[in-house]
Amino acid sequence: MLNKTASLYVVATPLGNLRDIGLRALDVLAEVAVVAAEDTRHTRVLLDAHGIDKRLIAAHEHNEREAAEKICALLARGESVALVSDAGTPAISDPGARIVRAVQQAGHPVVPVPGPCALAAALSASGLGDGRFLFQGFLPAKPAARRAMLEGLRDLVATLVFYEAPHRVRETVGDLLAVFDGERELVVCRELTKLFEEICRMPLAQAPAWFEADANRARGEFVLLVSAPVPQPGLSAQSERILRALLEELPVKSAARLASEITGVGRNALYRRALELRDAS
Ligand code: SAM
């Protein structure tokens, strides 16, 4: 089952439901010499559940460099290693990338053993997975940096996927609403594969009230997905934004002329759109 050459196997493990583990993942975990785990106690529970007794070493964000050295030494001795995180796929918003790089640089094979990943699970069940998406992972913890990051994503025509922790989820949803159009859809994926699994879709504008309605809705683990902005016919999201901003300060004609100079879009198209926006206001 294992490669003849000692290799590092990057093994995906369940997000919650212990039965969500691939047959090949179980084979690999049973056959390697050592399992390098983000939290050895956590991984022991998984291995016990599947009757696997294995030597475990720690490989978490605070010891990744030393863990990489240890793993390279094992591989050099001809012993294969499996790398696992607490849940899902290692090295995706999880420790592991540094270890993978070190092992590759030392000339040992790295073999993915794919399986659960919160991003893939959420996207696949969100109804938003049929086009381009951008996986942001965790947003910055500091509010100013978080808002700045969101501003940079606002006009991207892609579903946006975020990981979020329960203590910050309401704050983040507030920031999403402050930066993105409230008509964009939000899909909240909570506690995937677990007892209280919940997948809820709503206009972003309704999200704060949805969280308010039940304190339990802010508990557990979250993937948040925001639908792509709907492109305005004829105008890009950015041109539309610039035109709207100018219209707040200037008459229609001047706003269209200035927007045309800034964006390079034809003045007539901007003028027509400016009239529509003025009439709708
Ligand atoms: N590497 C893992 C993966 O990609 O599946 C993710 C690890 S990251 C440290 C943990 C974050 O993944 C959580 O804060 C949450 O955003 C998301 N997550 C993990 N398990 C989840 C679950 N069962 N339901 C919803 N989100 C989950």
mmCIF file of C-alpha atoms and ligand atoms in Angstrom:
data_model
loop_
_atom_site.group_PDB
_atom_site.id
_atom_site.type_symbol
_atom_site.label_atom_id
_atom_site.label_comp_id
_atom_site.label_asym_id
_atom_site.label_seq_id
_atom_site.Cartn_x
_atom_site.Cartn_y
_atom_site.Cartn_z
ATOM 1 C CA MET A 1 0.000 0.000 0.000
ATOM 2 C CA LEU A 2 2.732 2.503 0.924
ATOM 3 C CA ASN A 3 5.358 3.743 -1.545
ATOM 4 C CA LYS A 4 8.594 1.744 -1.590
ATOM 5 C CA THR A 5 10.427 4.996 -0.900
ATOM 6 C CA ALA A 6 9.754 6.466 2.542
ATOM 7 C CA SER A 7 7.227 9.277 2.049
ATOM 8 C CA LEU A 8 5.264 11.918 3.889
ATOM 9 C CA TYR A 9 1.518 11.254 3.537
ATOM 10 C CA VAL A 10 -0.686 14.324 4.037
ATOM 11 C CA VAL A 11 -3.866 12.707 5.327
ATOM 12 C CA ALA A 12 -7.284 14.406 5.587
ATOM 13 C CA THR A 13 -9.305 13.433 8.670
ATOM 14 C CA PRO A 14 -12.963 13.911 9.676
ATOM 15 C CA LEU A 15 -14.449 17.360 10.400
ATOM 16 C CA GLY A 16 -16.602 15.852 13.130
ATOM 17 C CA ASN A 17 -18.147 12.558 12.131
ATOM 18 C CA LEU A 18 -15.462 9.932 12.802
ATOM 19 C CA ARG A 19 -16.822 7.747 9.989
ATOM 20 C CA ASP A 20 -15.853 10.387 7.433
ATOM 21 C CA ILE A 21 -12.476 8.844 6.808
ATOM 22 C CA GLY A 22 -11.332 7.284 3.567
ATOM 23 C CA LEU A 23 -10.308 3.633 3.324
ATOM 24 C CA ARG A 24 -6.947 4.670 1.914
ATOM 25 C CA ALA A 25 -6.442 7.126 4.789
ATOM 26 C CA LEU A 26 -7.026 4.266 7.252
ATOM 27 C CA ASP A 27 -4.570 2.033 5.355
ATOM 28 C CA VAL A 28 -1.920 4.736 5.395
ATOM 29 C CA LEU A 29 -2.442 5.566 9.084
ATOM 30 C CA ALA A 30 -2.155 1.870 9.929
ATOM 31 C CA GLU A 31 0.988 1.299 7.883
ATOM 32 C CA VAL A 32 3.218 4.349 8.435
ATOM 33 C CA ALA A 33 5.858 4.235 11.159
ATOM 34 C CA VAL A 34 4.754 7.480 12.778
ATOM 35 C CA VAL A 35 1.787 9.858 12.710
ATOM 36 C CA ALA A 36 2.645 13.559 13.101
ATOM 37 C CA ALA A 37 -0.425 15.197 14.625
ATOM 38 C CA GLU A 38 -1.501 18.755 15.456
ATOM 39 C CA ASP A 39 -2.853 17.478 18.777
ATOM 40 C CA THR A 40 -1.762 13.959 19.633
ATOM 41 C CA ARG A 41 -4.610 13.429 22.150
ATOM 42 C CA HIS A 42 -7.192 14.409 19.575
ATOM 43 C CA THR A 43 -5.706 12.127 16.926
ATOM 44 C CA ARG A 44 -5.435 9.267 19.424
ATOM 45 C CA VAL A 45 -9.257 9.324 19.700
ATOM 46 C CA LEU A 46 -9.573 8.945 15.916
ATOM 47 C CA LEU A 47 -6.983 6.162 15.744
ATOM 48 C CA ASP A 48 -8.571 4.329 18.700
ATOM 49 C CA ALA A 49 -11.975 4.556 17.010
ATOM 50 C CA HIS A 50 -10.499 2.692 14.057
ATOM 51 C CA GLY A 51 -8.383 0.244 16.079
ATOM 52 C CA ILE A 52 -5.030 1.736 15.043
ATOM 53 C CA ASP A 53 -2.210 1.794 17.590
ATOM 54 C CA LYS A 54 0.566 4.068 16.372
ATOM 55 C CA ARG A 55 3.499 6.157 17.546
ATOM 56 C CA LEU A 56 2.448 9.817 17.526
ATOM 57 C CA ILE A 57 4.589 12.945 17.464
ATOM 58 C CA ALA A 58 3.415 16.554 17.805
ATOM 59 C CA ALA A 59 3.398 18.858 14.770
ATOM 60 C CA HIS A 60 1.560 22.087 15.567
ATOM 61 C CA GLU A 61 1.969 25.747 14.664
ATOM 62 C CA HIS A 62 4.365 26.397 17.557
ATOM 63 C CA ASN A 63 6.840 23.604 16.759
ATOM 64 C CA GLU A 64 6.503 23.232 12.995
ATOM 65 C CA ARG A 65 10.202 23.820 12.289
ATOM 66 C CA GLU A 66 11.396 21.208 14.810
ATOM 67 C CA ALA A 67 8.661 18.820 13.724
ATOM 68 C CA ALA A 68 9.817 19.215 10.114
ATOM 69 C CA GLU A 69 13.382 18.320 11.150
ATOM 70 C CA LYS A 70 12.153 15.281 13.063
ATOM 71 C CA ILE A 71 10.027 14.122 10.135
ATOM 72 C CA CYS A 72 12.909 14.572 7.660
ATOM 73 C CA ALA A 73 15.145 12.493 9.961
ATOM 74 C CA LEU A 74 12.527 9.697 10.061
ATOM 75 C CA LEU A 75 12.160 9.760 6.276
ATOM 76 C CA ALA A 76 15.955 9.674 5.877
ATOM 77 C CA ARG A 77 15.946 6.497 8.000
ATOM 78 C CA GLY A 78 13.410 4.960 5.620
ATOM 79 C CA GLU A 79 10.371 5.425 7.892
ATOM 80 C CA SER A 80 7.194 6.807 6.348
ATOM 81 C CA VAL A 81 5.180 9.454 8.193
ATOM 82 C CA ALA A 82 1.523 10.545 8.029
ATOM 83 C CA LEU A 83 0.746 14.182 8.734
ATOM 84 C CA VAL A 84 -2.713 14.975 10.149
ATOM 85 C CA SER A 85 -4.361 18.033 11.671
ATOM 86 C CA ASP A 86 -7.204 18.127 14.202
ATOM 87 C CA ALA A 87 -9.867 18.130 11.501
ATOM 88 C CA GLY A 88 -9.996 18.304 7.729
ATOM 89 C CA THR A 89 -7.068 18.715 5.406
ATOM 90 C CA PRO A 90 -3.648 19.645 6.840
ATOM 91 C CA ALA A 91 -1.962 22.811 5.532
ATOM 92 C CA ILE A 92 -5.285 24.473 4.667
ATOM 93 C CA SER A 93 -5.668 27.146 7.373
ATOM 94 C CA ASP A 94 -3.845 24.557 9.469
ATOM 95 C CA PRO A 95 -0.220 23.706 10.220
ATOM 96 C CA GLY A 96 1.574 21.574 7.652
ATOM 97 C CA ALA A 97 2.689 23.741 4.716
ATOM 98 C CA ARG A 98 6.071 24.384 6.287
ATOM 99 C CA ILE A 99 6.593 20.689 6.951
ATOM 100 C CA VAL A 100 5.604 19.802 3.377
ATOM 101 C CA ARG A 101 8.092 22.353 2.000
ATOM 102 C CA ALA A 102 10.901 21.096 4.229
ATOM 103 C CA VAL A 103 10.250 17.476 3.227
ATOM 104 C CA GLN A 104 10.179 18.399 -0.474
ATOM 105 C CA GLN A 105 13.402 20.375 -0.110
ATOM 106 C CA ALA A 106 15.035 17.366 1.563
ATOM 107 C CA GLY A 107 14.096 15.354 -1.538
ATOM 108 C CA HIS A 108 11.470 13.018 -0.042
ATOM 109 C CA PRO A 109 8.135 12.313 -1.754
ATOM 110 C CA VAL A 110 4.986 14.011 -0.429
ATOM 111 C CA VAL A 111 1.754 12.121 -1.108
ATOM 112 C CA PRO A 112 -1.716 13.641 -0.589
ATOM 113 C CA VAL A 113 -4.426 11.388 0.818
ATOM 114 C CA PRO A 114 -7.486 13.553 0.166
ATOM 115 C CA GLY A 115 -10.680 13.592 2.182
ATOM 116 C CA PRO A 116 -12.686 15.977 4.362
ATOM 117 C CA CYS A 117 -12.079 19.686 4.056
ATOM 118 C CA ALA A 118 -14.433 22.282 5.545
ATOM 119 C CA LEU A 119 -14.034 24.516 2.502
ATOM 120 C CA ALA A 120 -15.018 21.777 0.041
ATOM 121 C CA ALA A 121 -17.851 20.482 2.223
ATOM 122 C CA ALA A 122 -19.335 23.968 2.646
ATOM 123 C CA LEU A 123 -18.939 25.005 -0.977
ATOM 124 C CA SER A 124 -20.431 21.753 -2.247
ATOM 125 C CA ALA A 125 -23.578 22.159 -0.110
ATOM 126 C CA SER A 126 -23.944 25.937 -0.409
ATOM 127 C CA GLY A 127 -25.495 26.190 -3.838
ATOM 128 C CA LEU A 128 -22.811 28.791 -4.629
ATOM 129 C CA GLY A 129 -20.182 26.399 -5.905
ATOM 130 C CA ASP A 130 -20.929 26.498 -9.607
ATOM 131 C CA GLY A 131 -18.569 29.307 -10.558
ATOM 132 C CA ARG A 132 -15.319 30.913 -9.545
ATOM 133 C CA PHE A 133 -14.592 31.075 -5.825
ATOM 134 C CA LEU A 134 -11.970 32.619 -3.625
ATOM 135 C CA PHE A 135 -10.991 30.902 -0.415
ATOM 136 C CA GLN A 136 -9.926 33.544 2.087
ATOM 137 C CA GLY A 137 -9.663 31.272 5.137
ATOM 138 C CA PHE A 138 -9.612 33.270 8.394
ATOM 139 C CA LEU A 139 -9.907 37.052 8.131
ATOM 140 C CA PRO A 140 -7.506 39.198 10.203
ATOM 141 C CA ALA A 141 -8.516 39.442 13.870
ATOM 142 C CA LYS A 142 -8.062 43.228 14.036
ATOM 143 C CA PRO A 143 -11.179 45.116 12.835
ATOM 144 C CA ALA A 144 -9.318 47.666 10.667
ATOM 145 C CA ALA A 145 -7.285 44.995 8.880
ATOM 146 C CA ARG A 146 -10.404 42.859 8.455
ATOM 147 C CA ARG A 147 -12.384 45.680 6.855
ATOM 148 C CA ALA A 148 -9.449 46.566 4.587
ATOM 149 C CA MET A 149 -9.208 42.953 3.440
ATOM 150 C CA LEU A 150 -12.958 42.861 2.732
ATOM 151 C CA GLU A 151 -12.785 46.156 0.784
ATOM 152 C CA GLY A 152 -10.197 44.515 -1.442
ATOM 153 C CA LEU A 153 -12.553 41.589 -2.111
ATOM 154 C CA ARG A 154 -15.753 43.580 -2.633
ATOM 155 C CA ASP A 155 -15.747 43.797 -6.424
ATOM 156 C CA LEU A 156 -14.276 40.376 -7.134
ATOM 157 C CA VAL A 157 -16.728 38.389 -9.246
ATOM 158 C CA ALA A 158 -16.417 35.165 -7.287
ATOM 159 C CA THR A 159 -18.061 33.388 -4.367
ATOM 160 C CA LEU A 160 -16.055 34.279 -1.253
ATOM 161 C CA VAL A 161 -15.366 31.596 1.352
ATOM 162 C CA PHE A 162 -14.298 32.398 4.910
ATOM 163 C CA TYR A 163 -13.437 30.309 7.944
ATOM 164 C CA GLU A 164 -14.568 31.866 11.208
ATOM 165 C CA ALA A 165 -14.448 31.134 14.921
ATOM 166 C CA PRO A 166 -17.609 31.322 17.069
ATOM 167 C CA HIS A 167 -16.381 34.219 19.235
ATOM 168 C CA ARG A 168 -15.916 36.406 16.167
ATOM 169 C CA VAL A 169 -18.672 35.284 13.829
ATOM 170 C CA ARG A 170 -21.193 38.048 14.585
ATOM 171 C CA GLU A 171 -18.548 40.745 14.315
ATOM 172 C CA THR A 172 -17.393 39.361 10.984
ATOM 173 C CA VAL A 173 -20.932 39.159 9.651
ATOM 174 C CA GLY A 174 -21.372 42.824 10.668
ATOM 175 C CA ASP A 175 -18.263 43.720 8.686
ATOM 176 C CA LEU A 176 -19.416 41.701 5.674
ATOM 177 C CA LEU A 177 -22.620 43.708 5.683
ATOM 178 C CA ALA A 178 -20.803 46.998 6.147
ATOM 179 C CA VAL A 179 -18.633 46.369 3.100
ATOM 180 C CA PHE A 180 -20.719 44.226 0.717
ATOM 181 C CA ASP A 181 -24.106 44.885 -0.841
ATOM 182 C CA GLY A 182 -26.806 43.576 1.535
ATOM 183 C CA GLU A 183 -28.536 41.828 -1.364
ATOM 184 C CA ARG A 184 -25.631 39.438 -1.826
ATOM 185 C CA GLU A 185 -26.437 36.023 -0.400
ATOM 186 C CA LEU A 186 -24.784 34.694 2.722
ATOM 187 C CA VAL A 187 -24.632 30.956 3.330
ATOM 188 C CA VAL A 188 -23.813 30.045 6.927
ATOM 189 C CA CYS A 189 -22.424 26.502 7.236
ATOM 190 C CA ARG A 190 -22.258 25.584 10.901
ATOM 191 C CA GLU A 191 -21.045 22.384 12.571
ATOM 192 C CA LEU A 192 -20.753 20.464 9.295
ATOM 193 C CA THR A 193 -21.057 16.675 9.682
ATOM 194 C CA LYS A 194 -21.914 17.099 13.388
ATOM 195 C CA LEU A 195 -25.085 16.766 15.438
ATOM 196 C CA PHE A 196 -26.117 20.404 15.092
ATOM 197 C CA GLU A 197 -25.186 20.791 11.444
ATOM 198 C CA GLU A 198 -26.898 23.790 9.892
ATOM 199 C CA ILE A 199 -26.697 25.257 6.398
ATOM 200 C CA CYS A 200 -28.687 28.493 6.048
ATOM 201 C CA ARG A 201 -28.941 30.844 3.131
ATOM 202 C CA MET A 202 -30.122 34.437 3.496
ATOM 203 C CA PRO A 203 -29.598 37.903 2.048
ATOM 204 C CA LEU A 204 -26.587 39.367 3.833
ATOM 205 C CA ALA A 205 -28.783 42.213 5.108
ATOM 206 C CA GLN A 206 -30.805 39.692 7.177
ATOM 207 C CA ALA A 207 -27.805 37.958 8.728
ATOM 208 C CA PRO A 208 -27.441 40.047 11.936
ATOM 209 C CA ALA A 209 -31.134 39.425 12.782
ATOM 210 C CA TRP A 210 -30.711 35.716 12.049
ATOM 211 C CA PHE A 211 -27.857 35.461 14.570
ATOM 212 C CA GLU A 212 -29.782 37.633 17.073
ATOM 213 C CA ALA A 213 -32.814 35.325 16.941
ATOM 214 C CA ASP A 214 -31.047 32.400 18.645
ATOM 215 C CA ALA A 215 -27.802 32.496 20.651
ATOM 216 C CA ASN A 216 -27.072 28.893 19.620
ATOM 217 C CA ARG A 217 -26.600 30.065 16.043
ATOM 218 C CA ALA A 218 -23.277 31.648 17.014
ATOM 219 C CA ARG A 219 -21.980 28.384 18.541
ATOM 220 C CA GLY A 220 -19.697 25.858 16.885
ATOM 221 C CA GLU A 221 -17.521 26.003 13.807
ATOM 222 C CA PHE A 222 -18.348 28.113 10.771
ATOM 223 C CA VAL A 223 -17.733 28.455 7.104
ATOM 224 C CA LEU A 224 -19.278 31.648 5.712
ATOM 225 C CA LEU A 225 -19.879 32.009 1.988
ATOM 226 C CA VAL A 226 -20.878 35.205 0.208
ATOM 227 C CA SER A 227 -22.286 35.085 -3.318
ATOM 228 C CA ALA A 228 -20.514 36.965 -6.104
ATOM 229 C CA PRO A 229 -21.690 40.498 -6.848
ATOM 230 C CA VAL A 230 -24.199 40.606 -9.686
ATOM 231 C CA PRO A 231 -22.443 42.427 -12.532
ATOM 232 C CA GLN A 232 -24.412 45.496 -13.657
ATOM 233 C CA PRO A 233 -25.246 45.162 -17.354
ATOM 234 C CA GLY A 234 -22.744 47.197 -19.295
ATOM 235 C CA LEU A 235 -20.789 48.422 -16.299
ATOM 236 C CA SER A 236 -18.224 46.640 -14.144
ATOM 237 C CA ALA A 237 -18.802 46.615 -10.398
ATOM 238 C CA GLN A 238 -15.933 49.053 -9.992
ATOM 239 C CA SER A 239 -17.261 51.544 -12.583
ATOM 240 C CA GLU A 240 -20.681 51.300 -10.978
ATOM 241 C CA ARG A 241 -19.207 52.055 -7.564
ATOM 242 C CA ILE A 242 -17.231 55.037 -8.822
ATOM 243 C CA LEU A 243 -20.272 56.434 -10.628
ATOM 244 C CA ARG A 244 -22.463 56.030 -7.562
ATOM 245 C CA ALA A 245 -19.888 57.775 -5.365
ATOM 246 C CA LEU A 246 -19.567 60.687 -7.791
ATOM 247 C CA LEU A 247 -23.339 61.003 -8.093
ATOM 248 C CA GLU A 248 -23.566 61.609 -4.391
ATOM 249 C CA GLU A 249 -21.577 64.822 -4.850
ATOM 250 C CA LEU A 250 -22.153 65.952 -8.440
ATOM 251 C CA PRO A 251 -24.905 66.504 -11.017
ATOM 252 C CA VAL A 252 -25.525 63.673 -13.494
ATOM 253 C CA LYS A 253 -23.565 65.147 -16.371
ATOM 254 C CA SER A 254 -20.436 65.964 -14.361
ATOM 255 C CA ALA A 255 -20.538 62.622 -12.552
ATOM 256 C CA ALA A 256 -20.731 60.746 -15.883
ATOM 257 C CA ARG A 257 -17.892 62.814 -17.402
ATOM 258 C CA LEU A 258 -15.614 62.323 -14.409
ATOM 259 C CA ALA A 259 -16.466 58.622 -14.106
ATOM 260 C CA SER A 260 -15.618 58.229 -17.779
ATOM 261 C CA GLU A 261 -12.221 59.855 -17.252
ATOM 262 C CA ILE A 262 -11.476 57.649 -14.240
ATOM 263 C CA THR A 263 -12.705 54.334 -15.623
ATOM 264 C CA GLY A 264 -12.214 54.693 -19.383
ATOM 265 C CA VAL A 265 -15.833 53.594 -19.915
ATOM 266 C CA GLY A 266 -17.781 55.534 -22.588
ATOM 267 C CA ARG A 267 -19.423 58.725 -21.353
ATOM 268 C CA ASN A 268 -22.817 57.907 -22.895
ATOM 269 C CA ALA A 269 -23.110 54.542 -21.128
ATOM 270 C CA LEU A 270 -22.229 56.197 -17.833
ATOM 271 C CA TYR A 271 -24.657 59.045 -18.485
ATOM 272 C CA ARG A 272 -27.524 56.598 -19.164
ATOM 273 C CA ARG A 273 -26.700 54.648 -16.011
ATOM 274 C CA ALA A 274 -26.415 57.863 -13.981
ATOM 275 C CA LEU A 275 -29.899 58.882 -15.126
ATOM 276 C CA GLU A 276 -31.256 55.476 -14.072
ATOM 277 C CA LEU A 277 -29.636 55.795 -10.660
ATOM 278 C CA ARG A 278 -30.917 59.352 -10.186
ATOM 279 C CA ASP A 279 -34.468 58.360 -11.202
ATOM 280 C CA ALA A 280 -34.415 55.361 -8.860
ATOM 281 C CA SER A 281 -33.286 57.428 -5.871
HETATM 282 N N1 SAM B 1 -7.764 22.374 7.562
HETATM 283 C C1 SAM B 1 -9.158 22.335 7.943
HETATM 284 C C2 SAM B 1 -9.996 22.146 6.699
HETATM 285 O O1 SAM B 1 -9.687 22.775 5.692
HETATM 286 O O2 SAM B 1 -10.971 21.432 6.750
HETATM 287 C C3 SAM B 1 -9.579 23.620 8.629
HETATM 288 C C4 SAM B 1 -8.868 23.904 9.888
HETATM 289 S S1 SAM B 1 -9.155 25.493 10.540
HETATM 290 C C5 SAM B 1 -7.995 25.554 11.859
HETATM 291 C C6 SAM B 1 -10.625 25.318 11.436
HETATM 292 C C7 SAM B 1 -11.771 26.076 10.774
HETATM 293 O O3 SAM B 1 -12.320 25.284 9.736
HETATM 294 C C8 SAM B 1 -12.924 26.352 11.720
HETATM 295 O O4 SAM B 1 -12.708 27.536 12.468
HETATM 296 C C9 SAM B 1 -14.068 26.507 10.760
HETATM 297 O O5 SAM B 1 -14.040 27.774 10.158
HETATM 298 C C10 SAM B 1 -13.726 25.431 9.717
HETATM 299 N N2 SAM B 1 -14.323 24.155 10.118
HETATM 300 C C11 SAM B 1 -13.696 23.064 10.553
HETATM 301 N N3 SAM B 1 -14.599 22.077 10.830
HETATM 302 C C12 SAM B 1 -15.813 22.588 10.556
HETATM 303 C C13 SAM B 1 -17.137 22.093 10.653
HETATM 304 N N4 SAM B 1 -17.375 20.875 11.106
HETATM 305 N N5 SAM B 1 -18.146 22.897 10.284
HETATM 306 C C14 SAM B 1 -17.913 24.145 9.834
HETATM 307 N N6 SAM B 1 -16.689 24.661 9.729
HETATM 308 C C15 SAM B 1 -15.650 23.911 10.082
#
